[in-house]
Tab-separated table of C-alpha atoms in Angstrom:
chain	number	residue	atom	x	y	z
A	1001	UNK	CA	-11.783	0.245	56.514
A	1002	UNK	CA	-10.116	-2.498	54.919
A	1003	UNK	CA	-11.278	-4.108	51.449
A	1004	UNK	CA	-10.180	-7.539	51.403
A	1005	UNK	CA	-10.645	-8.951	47.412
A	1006	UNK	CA	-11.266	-12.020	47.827
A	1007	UNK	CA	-12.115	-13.165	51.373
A	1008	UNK	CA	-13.929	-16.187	50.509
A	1009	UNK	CA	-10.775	-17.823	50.223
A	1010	UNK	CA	-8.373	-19.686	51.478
A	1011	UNK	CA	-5.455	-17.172	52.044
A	1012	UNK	CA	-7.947	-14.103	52.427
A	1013	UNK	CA	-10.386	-15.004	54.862
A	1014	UNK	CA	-7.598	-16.062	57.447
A	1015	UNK	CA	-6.046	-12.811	56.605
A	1016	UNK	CA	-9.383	-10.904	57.319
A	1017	UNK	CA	-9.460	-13.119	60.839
A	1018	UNK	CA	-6.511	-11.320	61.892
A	1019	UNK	CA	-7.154	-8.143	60.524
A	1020	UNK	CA	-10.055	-8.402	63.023
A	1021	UNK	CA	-8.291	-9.544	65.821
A	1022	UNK	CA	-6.270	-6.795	65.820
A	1023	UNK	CA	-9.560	-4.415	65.522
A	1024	UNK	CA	-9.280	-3.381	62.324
A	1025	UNK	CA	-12.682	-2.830	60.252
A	1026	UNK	CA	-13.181	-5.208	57.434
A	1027	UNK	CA	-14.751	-5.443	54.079
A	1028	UNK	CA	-14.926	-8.627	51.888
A	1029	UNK	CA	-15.398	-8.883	47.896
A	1030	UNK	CA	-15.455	-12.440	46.034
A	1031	UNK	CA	-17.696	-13.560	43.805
A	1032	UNK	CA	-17.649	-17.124	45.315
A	1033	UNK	CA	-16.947	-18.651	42.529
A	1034	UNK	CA	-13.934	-20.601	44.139
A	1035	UNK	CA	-14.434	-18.884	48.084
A	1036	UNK	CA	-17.004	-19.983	50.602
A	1037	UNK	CA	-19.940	-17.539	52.513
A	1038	UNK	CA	-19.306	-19.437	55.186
A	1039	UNK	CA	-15.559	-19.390	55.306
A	1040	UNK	CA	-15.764	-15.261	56.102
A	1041	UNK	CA	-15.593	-14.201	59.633
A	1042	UNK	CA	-18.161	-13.741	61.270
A	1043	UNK	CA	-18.404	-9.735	62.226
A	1044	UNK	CA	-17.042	-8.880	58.430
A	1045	UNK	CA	-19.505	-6.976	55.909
A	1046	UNK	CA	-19.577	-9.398	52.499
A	1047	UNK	CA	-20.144	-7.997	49.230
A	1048	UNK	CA	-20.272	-10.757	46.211
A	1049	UNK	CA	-19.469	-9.398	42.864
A	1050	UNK	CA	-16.266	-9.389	40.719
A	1051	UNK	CA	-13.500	-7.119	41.058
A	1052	UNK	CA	-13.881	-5.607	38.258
A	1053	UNK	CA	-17.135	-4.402	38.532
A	1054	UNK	CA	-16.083	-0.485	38.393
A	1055	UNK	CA	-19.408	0.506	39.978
A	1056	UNK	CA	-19.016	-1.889	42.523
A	1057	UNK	CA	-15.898	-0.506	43.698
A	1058	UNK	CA	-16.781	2.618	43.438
A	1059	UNK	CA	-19.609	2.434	45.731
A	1060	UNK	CA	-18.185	0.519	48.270
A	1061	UNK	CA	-14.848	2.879	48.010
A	1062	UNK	CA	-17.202	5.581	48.692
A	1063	UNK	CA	-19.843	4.194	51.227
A	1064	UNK	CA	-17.459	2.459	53.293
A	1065	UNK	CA	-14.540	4.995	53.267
A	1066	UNK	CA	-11.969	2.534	52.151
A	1067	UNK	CA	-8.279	3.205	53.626
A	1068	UNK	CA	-6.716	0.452	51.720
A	1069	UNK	CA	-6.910	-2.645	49.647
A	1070	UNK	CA	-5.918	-6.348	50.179
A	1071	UNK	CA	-5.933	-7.773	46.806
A	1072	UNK	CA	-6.175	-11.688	47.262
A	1073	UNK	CA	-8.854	-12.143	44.110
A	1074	UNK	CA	-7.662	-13.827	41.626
A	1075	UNK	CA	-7.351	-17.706	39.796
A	1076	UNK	CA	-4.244	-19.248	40.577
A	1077	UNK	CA	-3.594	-23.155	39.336
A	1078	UNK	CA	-0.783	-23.124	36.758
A	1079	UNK	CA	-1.634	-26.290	34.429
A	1080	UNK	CA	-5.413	-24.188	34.191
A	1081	UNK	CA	-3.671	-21.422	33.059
A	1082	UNK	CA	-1.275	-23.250	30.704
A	1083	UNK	CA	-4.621	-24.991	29.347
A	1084	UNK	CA	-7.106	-21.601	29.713
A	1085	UNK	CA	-4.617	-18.581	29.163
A	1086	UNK	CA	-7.351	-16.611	27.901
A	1087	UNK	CA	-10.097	-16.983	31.286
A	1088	UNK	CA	-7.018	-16.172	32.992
A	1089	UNK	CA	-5.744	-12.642	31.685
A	1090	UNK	CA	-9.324	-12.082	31.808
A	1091	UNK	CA	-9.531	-12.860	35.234
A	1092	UNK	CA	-6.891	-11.393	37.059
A	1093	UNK	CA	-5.158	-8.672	34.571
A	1094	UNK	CA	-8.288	-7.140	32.898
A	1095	UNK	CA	-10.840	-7.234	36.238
A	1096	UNK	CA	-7.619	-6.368	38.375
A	1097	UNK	CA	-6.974	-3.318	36.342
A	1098	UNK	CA	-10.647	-2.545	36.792
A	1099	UNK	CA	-10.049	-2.727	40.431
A	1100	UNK	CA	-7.296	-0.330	40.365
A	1101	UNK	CA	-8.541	2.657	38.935
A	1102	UNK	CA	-11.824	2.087	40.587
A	1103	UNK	CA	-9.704	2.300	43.774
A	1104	UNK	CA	-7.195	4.785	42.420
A	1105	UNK	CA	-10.277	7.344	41.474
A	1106	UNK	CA	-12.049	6.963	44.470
A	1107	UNK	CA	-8.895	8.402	46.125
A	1108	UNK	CA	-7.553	5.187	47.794
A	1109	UNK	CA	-3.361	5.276	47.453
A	1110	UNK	CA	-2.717	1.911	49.631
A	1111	UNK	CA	-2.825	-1.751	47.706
A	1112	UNK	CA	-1.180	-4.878	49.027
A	1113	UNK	CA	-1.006	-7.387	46.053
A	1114	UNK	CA	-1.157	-11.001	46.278
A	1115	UNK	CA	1.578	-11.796	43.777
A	1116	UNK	CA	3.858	-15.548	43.457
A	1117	UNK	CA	6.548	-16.399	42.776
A	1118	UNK	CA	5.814	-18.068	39.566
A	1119	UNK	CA	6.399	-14.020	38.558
A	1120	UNK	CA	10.411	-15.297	38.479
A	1121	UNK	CA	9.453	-18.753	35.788
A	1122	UNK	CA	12.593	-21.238	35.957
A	1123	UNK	CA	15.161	-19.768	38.311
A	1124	UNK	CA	18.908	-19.039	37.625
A	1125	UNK	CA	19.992	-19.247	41.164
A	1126	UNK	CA	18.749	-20.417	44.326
A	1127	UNK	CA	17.542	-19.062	46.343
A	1128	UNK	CA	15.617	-16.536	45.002
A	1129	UNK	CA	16.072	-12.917	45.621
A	1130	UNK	CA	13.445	-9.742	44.603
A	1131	UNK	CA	15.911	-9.110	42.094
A	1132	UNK	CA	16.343	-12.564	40.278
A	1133	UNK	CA	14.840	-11.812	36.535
A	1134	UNK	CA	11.396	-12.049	35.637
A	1135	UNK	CA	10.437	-14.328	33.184
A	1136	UNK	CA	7.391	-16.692	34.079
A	1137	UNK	CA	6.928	-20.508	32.902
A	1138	UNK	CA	2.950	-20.345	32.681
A	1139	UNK	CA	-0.051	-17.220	31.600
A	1140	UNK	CA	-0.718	-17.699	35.620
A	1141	UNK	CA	2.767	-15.765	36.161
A	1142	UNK	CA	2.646	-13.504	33.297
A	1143	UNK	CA	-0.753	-12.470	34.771
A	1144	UNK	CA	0.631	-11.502	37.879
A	1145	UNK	CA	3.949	-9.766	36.162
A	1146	UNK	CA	1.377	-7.844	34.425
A	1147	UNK	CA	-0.673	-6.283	37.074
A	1148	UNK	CA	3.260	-5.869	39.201
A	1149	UNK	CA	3.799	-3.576	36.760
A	1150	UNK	CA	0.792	-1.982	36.208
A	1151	UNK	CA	1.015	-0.883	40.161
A	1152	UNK	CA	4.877	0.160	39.318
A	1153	UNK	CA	3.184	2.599	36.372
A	1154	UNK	CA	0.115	3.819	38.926
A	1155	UNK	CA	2.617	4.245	41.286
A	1156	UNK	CA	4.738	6.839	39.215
A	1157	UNK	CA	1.731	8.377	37.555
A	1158	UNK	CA	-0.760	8.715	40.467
A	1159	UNK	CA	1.000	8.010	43.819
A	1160	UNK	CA	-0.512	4.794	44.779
A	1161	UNK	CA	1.697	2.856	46.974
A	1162	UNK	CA	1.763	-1.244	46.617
A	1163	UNK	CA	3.647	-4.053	48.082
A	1164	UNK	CA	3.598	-7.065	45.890
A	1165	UNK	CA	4.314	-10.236	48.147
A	1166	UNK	CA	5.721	-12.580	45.945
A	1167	UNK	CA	4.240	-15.903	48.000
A	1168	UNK	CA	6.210	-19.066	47.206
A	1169	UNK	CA	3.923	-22.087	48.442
A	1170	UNK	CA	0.994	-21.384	50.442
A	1171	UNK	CA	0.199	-24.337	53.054
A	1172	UNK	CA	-1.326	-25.056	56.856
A	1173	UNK	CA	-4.606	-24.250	58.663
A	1174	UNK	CA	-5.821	-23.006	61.481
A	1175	UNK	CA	-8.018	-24.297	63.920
A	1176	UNK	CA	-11.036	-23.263	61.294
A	1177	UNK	CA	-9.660	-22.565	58.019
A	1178	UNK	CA	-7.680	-24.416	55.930
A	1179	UNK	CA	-7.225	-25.666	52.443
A	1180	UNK	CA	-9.678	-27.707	50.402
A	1181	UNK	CA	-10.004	-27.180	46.422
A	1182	UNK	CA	-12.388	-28.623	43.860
A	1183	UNK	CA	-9.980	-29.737	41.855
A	1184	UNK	CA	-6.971	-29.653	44.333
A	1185	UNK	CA	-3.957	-29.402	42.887
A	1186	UNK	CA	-1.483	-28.224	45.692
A	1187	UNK	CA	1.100	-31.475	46.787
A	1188	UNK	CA	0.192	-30.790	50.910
A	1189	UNK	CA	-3.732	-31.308	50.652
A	1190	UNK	CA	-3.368	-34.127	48.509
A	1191	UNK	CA	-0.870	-36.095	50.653
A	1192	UNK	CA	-2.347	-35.659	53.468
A	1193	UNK	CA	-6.043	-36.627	51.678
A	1194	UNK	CA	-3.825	-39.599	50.543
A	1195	UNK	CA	-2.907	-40.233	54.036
A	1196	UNK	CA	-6.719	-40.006	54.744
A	1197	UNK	CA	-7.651	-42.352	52.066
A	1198	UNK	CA	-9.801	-39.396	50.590
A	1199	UNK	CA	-7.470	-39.968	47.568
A	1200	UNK	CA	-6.268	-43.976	47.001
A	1201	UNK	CA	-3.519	-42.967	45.216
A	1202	UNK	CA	-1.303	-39.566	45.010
A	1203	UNK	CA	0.166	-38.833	41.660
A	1204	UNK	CA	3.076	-37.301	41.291
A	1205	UNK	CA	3.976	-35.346	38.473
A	1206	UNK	CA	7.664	-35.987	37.251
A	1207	UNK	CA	10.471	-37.553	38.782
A	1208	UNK	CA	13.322	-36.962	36.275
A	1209	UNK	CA	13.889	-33.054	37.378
A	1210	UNK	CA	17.419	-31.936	38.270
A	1211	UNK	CA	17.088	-32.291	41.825
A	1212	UNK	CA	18.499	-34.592	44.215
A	1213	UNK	CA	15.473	-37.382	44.648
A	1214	UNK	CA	14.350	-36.300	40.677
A	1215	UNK	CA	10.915	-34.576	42.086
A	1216	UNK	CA	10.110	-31.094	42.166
A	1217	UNK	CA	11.279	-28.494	45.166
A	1218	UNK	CA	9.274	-26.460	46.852
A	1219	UNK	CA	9.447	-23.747	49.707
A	1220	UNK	CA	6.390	-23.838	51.889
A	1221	UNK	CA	4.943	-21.123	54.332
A	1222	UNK	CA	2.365	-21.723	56.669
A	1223	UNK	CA	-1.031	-19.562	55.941
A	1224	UNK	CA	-0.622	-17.643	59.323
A	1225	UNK	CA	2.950	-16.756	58.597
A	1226	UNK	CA	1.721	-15.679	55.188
A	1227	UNK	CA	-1.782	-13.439	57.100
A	1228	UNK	CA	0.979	-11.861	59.212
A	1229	UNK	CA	2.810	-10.781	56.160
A	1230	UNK	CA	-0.209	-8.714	54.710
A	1231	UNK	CA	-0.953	-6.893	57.946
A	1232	UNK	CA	3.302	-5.897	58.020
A	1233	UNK	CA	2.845	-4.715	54.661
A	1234	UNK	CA	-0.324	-2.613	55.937
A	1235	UNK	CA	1.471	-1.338	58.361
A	1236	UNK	CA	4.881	-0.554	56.178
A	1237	UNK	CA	2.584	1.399	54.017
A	1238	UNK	CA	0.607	3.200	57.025
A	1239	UNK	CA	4.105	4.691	58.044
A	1240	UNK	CA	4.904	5.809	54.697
A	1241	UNK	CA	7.305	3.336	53.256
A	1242	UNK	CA	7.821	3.286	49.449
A	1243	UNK	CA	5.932	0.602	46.879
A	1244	UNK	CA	8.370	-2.404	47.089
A	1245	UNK	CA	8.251	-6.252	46.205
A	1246	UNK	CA	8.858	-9.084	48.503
A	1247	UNK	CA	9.281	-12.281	48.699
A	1248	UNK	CA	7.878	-14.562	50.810
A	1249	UNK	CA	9.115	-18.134	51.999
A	1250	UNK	CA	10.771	-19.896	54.700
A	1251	UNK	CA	13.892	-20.028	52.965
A	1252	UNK	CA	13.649	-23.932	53.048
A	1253	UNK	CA	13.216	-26.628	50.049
A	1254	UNK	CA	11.851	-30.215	50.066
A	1255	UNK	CA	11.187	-32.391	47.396
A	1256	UNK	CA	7.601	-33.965	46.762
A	1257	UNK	CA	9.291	-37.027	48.007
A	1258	UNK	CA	10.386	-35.113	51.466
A	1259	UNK	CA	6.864	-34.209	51.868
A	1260	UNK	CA	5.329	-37.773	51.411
A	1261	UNK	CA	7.880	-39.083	53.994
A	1262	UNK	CA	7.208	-36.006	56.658
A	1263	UNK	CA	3.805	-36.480	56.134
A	1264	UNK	CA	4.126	-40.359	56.788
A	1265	UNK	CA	6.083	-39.646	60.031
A	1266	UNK	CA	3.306	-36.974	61.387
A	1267	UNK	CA	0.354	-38.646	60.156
A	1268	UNK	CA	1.598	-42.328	61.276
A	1269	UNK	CA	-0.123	-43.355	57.530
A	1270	UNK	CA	1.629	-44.748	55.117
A	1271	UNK	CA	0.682	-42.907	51.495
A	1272	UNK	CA	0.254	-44.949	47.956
A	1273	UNK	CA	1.659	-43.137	45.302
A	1274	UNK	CA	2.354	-42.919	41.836
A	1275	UNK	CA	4.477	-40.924	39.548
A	1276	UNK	CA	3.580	-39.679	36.081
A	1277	UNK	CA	4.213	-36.720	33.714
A	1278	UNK	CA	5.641	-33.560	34.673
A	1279	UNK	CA	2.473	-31.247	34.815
A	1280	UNK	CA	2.843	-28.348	32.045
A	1281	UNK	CA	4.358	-24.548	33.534
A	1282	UNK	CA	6.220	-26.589	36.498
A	1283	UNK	CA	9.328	-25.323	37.586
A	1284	UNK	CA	11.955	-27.709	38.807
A	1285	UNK	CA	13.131	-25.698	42.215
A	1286	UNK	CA	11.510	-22.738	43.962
A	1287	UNK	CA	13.375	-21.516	47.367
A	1288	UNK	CA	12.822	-18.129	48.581
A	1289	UNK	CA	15.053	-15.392	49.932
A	1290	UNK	CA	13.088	-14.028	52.063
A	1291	UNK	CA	15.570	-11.559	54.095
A	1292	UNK	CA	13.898	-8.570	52.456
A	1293	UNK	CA	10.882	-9.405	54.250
A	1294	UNK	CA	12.692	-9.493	57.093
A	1295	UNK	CA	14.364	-6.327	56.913
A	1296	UNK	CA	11.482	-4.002	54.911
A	1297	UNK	CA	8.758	-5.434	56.832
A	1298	UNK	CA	9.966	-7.028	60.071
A	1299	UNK	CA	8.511	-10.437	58.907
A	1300	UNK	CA	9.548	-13.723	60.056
A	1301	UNK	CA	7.997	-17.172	59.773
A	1302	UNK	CA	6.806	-18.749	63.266
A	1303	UNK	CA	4.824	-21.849	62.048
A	1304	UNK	CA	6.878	-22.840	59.256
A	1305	UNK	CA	8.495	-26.128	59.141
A	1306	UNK	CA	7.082	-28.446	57.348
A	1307	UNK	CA	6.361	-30.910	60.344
A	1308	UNK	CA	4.149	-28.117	61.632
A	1309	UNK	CA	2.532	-27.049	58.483
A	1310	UNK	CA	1.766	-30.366	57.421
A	1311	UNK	CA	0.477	-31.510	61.035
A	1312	UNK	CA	-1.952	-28.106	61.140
A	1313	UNK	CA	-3.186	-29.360	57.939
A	1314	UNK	CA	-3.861	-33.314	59.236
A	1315	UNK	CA	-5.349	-31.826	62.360
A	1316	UNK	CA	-8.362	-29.460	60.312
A	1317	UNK	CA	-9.258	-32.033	57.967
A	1318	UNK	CA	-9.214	-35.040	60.631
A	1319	UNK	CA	-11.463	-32.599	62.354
A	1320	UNK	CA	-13.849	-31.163	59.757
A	1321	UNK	CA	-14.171	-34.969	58.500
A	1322	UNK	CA	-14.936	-35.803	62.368
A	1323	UNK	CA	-17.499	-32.794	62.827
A	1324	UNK	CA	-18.774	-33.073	59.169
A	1325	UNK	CA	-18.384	-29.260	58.548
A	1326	UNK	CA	-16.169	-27.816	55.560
A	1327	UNK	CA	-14.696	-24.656	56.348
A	1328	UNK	CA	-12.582	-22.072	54.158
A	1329	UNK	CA	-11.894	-24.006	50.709
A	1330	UNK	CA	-10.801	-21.630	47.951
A	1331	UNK	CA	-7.229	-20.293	46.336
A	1332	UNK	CA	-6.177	-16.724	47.339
């Protein structure tokens, strides 16, 4: 079976879709504190507690025979973690380590680790390569970096094999999953909530970065593209490959001003903005390589242009407004 930390969320519970698509058995964790009940498939056994709950793990390590770990748990906006460092190292270094010797002891040697690329802070050169130095802008990085190398150090010490996916910017839906925070902080929710009229007006935060139109770059991946990635890496692992770190992107960057316009010309809305302060841990420019994904894992993105992500996302929230149902709604 597969333990899925988690699953309540956003990025995990269309990851534990396909995992059961393809007929693998599934297990959910999350202590719904951000995730939804009703955002895990249906056919998936749920547990809710926290990660670190070494019992916990134990017992469902045991009961359930667990083959491997999908470790999506975690808190993950940067200007919280610039304003709440400490409920953050909590959170995701000192539960996560709790997780990982309650896995390593109970004999499980397979983790896949939901990592970002805020892990590589303000980069040198673009785009960004698995080997581009390590030194994050906000504690939501560092908290990552921390539990990389904490699997590097299990891996050496007690043979437990990892691939950290280094995501760069998470974005899309399906049909019945997509993206809806409380607060939402990620740019492609809020435009197209702007676009909605959910949000009157869409701040944007900075305009006076180096970059071309002064506003911030991002890479974006569609969630499906990013689900596929996890069951790769599951598979890489199943055939014996080594612990590695990849990157994951489409290799593309827009501007927060490219993504109001796109979403203007899919949505056929015009969207009121306004621009303010840069937000605190920011980065000016974040582009992926993602070639070693390619080549270690025989991943490639199929739904990622931004047309397409952005359109998947106008098309589940026109139609969860519409049927007056909220579906998946958390961070990974």
């Amino acid at each position: 079976m597969i333990l899925v930390t988690g699953g309540a969320g956003y990025i995990g519970s269309i990851t534990a879709e396909l995992l059961l698509e393809r007929g693998e058995q599934v297990i959910v964790l999350d202590n719904l504190d951000r995730g939804h009940r009703s955002a895990i498939p249906t056919g998936v056994a749920f547990y809710e507690g926290n990660v670190g709950d070494r019992e916990m793990i134990s017992r469902i390590a045991h009961e359930c025979e667990i083959e491997a770990c999908i470790h999506f748990a975690a808190l993950a906006y940067v200007g919280e973690s610039v304003a709440e460092p400490a409920r953050y190292f909590h959170n995701n270094v000192e539960q996560g380590i709790a997780l990982i010797d309650s896995l390593v002891n109970a004999g499980v040697r397979r983790i896949i680790f939901s990592s970002t690329c805020a892990t590589y802070g303000e980069p040198q050169q673009l785009p960004i390569s698995e080997d581009h130095p390590q030194n994050p802008s906000n504690p939501y990085g560092w908290s990552k970096l921390m539990i990389e190398q904490i699997l590097q150090s299990y891996d050496r010490a007690y043979g437990l094999r990892f691939i950290a996916l280094r995501y760069f910017n998470a974005a899309g839906a399906t049909r019945n999953r997509g993206e809806l925070h409380d607060p939402e902080t990620h740019l492609i929710p809020n435009v197209v909530a702007a676009a909605l009229a959910e949000t009157p007006i869409l701040q944007i935060f900075g305009d006076d970065y180096s970059t071309p139109d002064g506003t911030a770059i991002r890479d974006y991946v569609h969630v499906v593209d990013l689900a596929m990635a996890h069951i790769r890496a599951l598979e890489y692992l199943r055939s014996g490959g080594a612990s590695d770190y990849v990157n994951l992107g489409s290799g593309d960057g827009y501007s927060v001003r490219e993504v109001i316009d796109t979403a203007q010309q899919v949505t056929g809305r015009q969207i009121r903005f306004a621009v303010g302060a840069r937000r605190a841990g920011d980065s000016s420019q974040l582009v992926a390589n993602a070639a070693k994904a390619r080549s270690v894992l025989g991943w490639q993105t199929t739904y990622s242009d931004l047309a397409s992500i952005i359109r998947s996302d106008w098309e589940w929230r026109t139609r969860i407004l519409t049927d007056g149902q909220r579906g998946a709604r958390s961070s990974r």
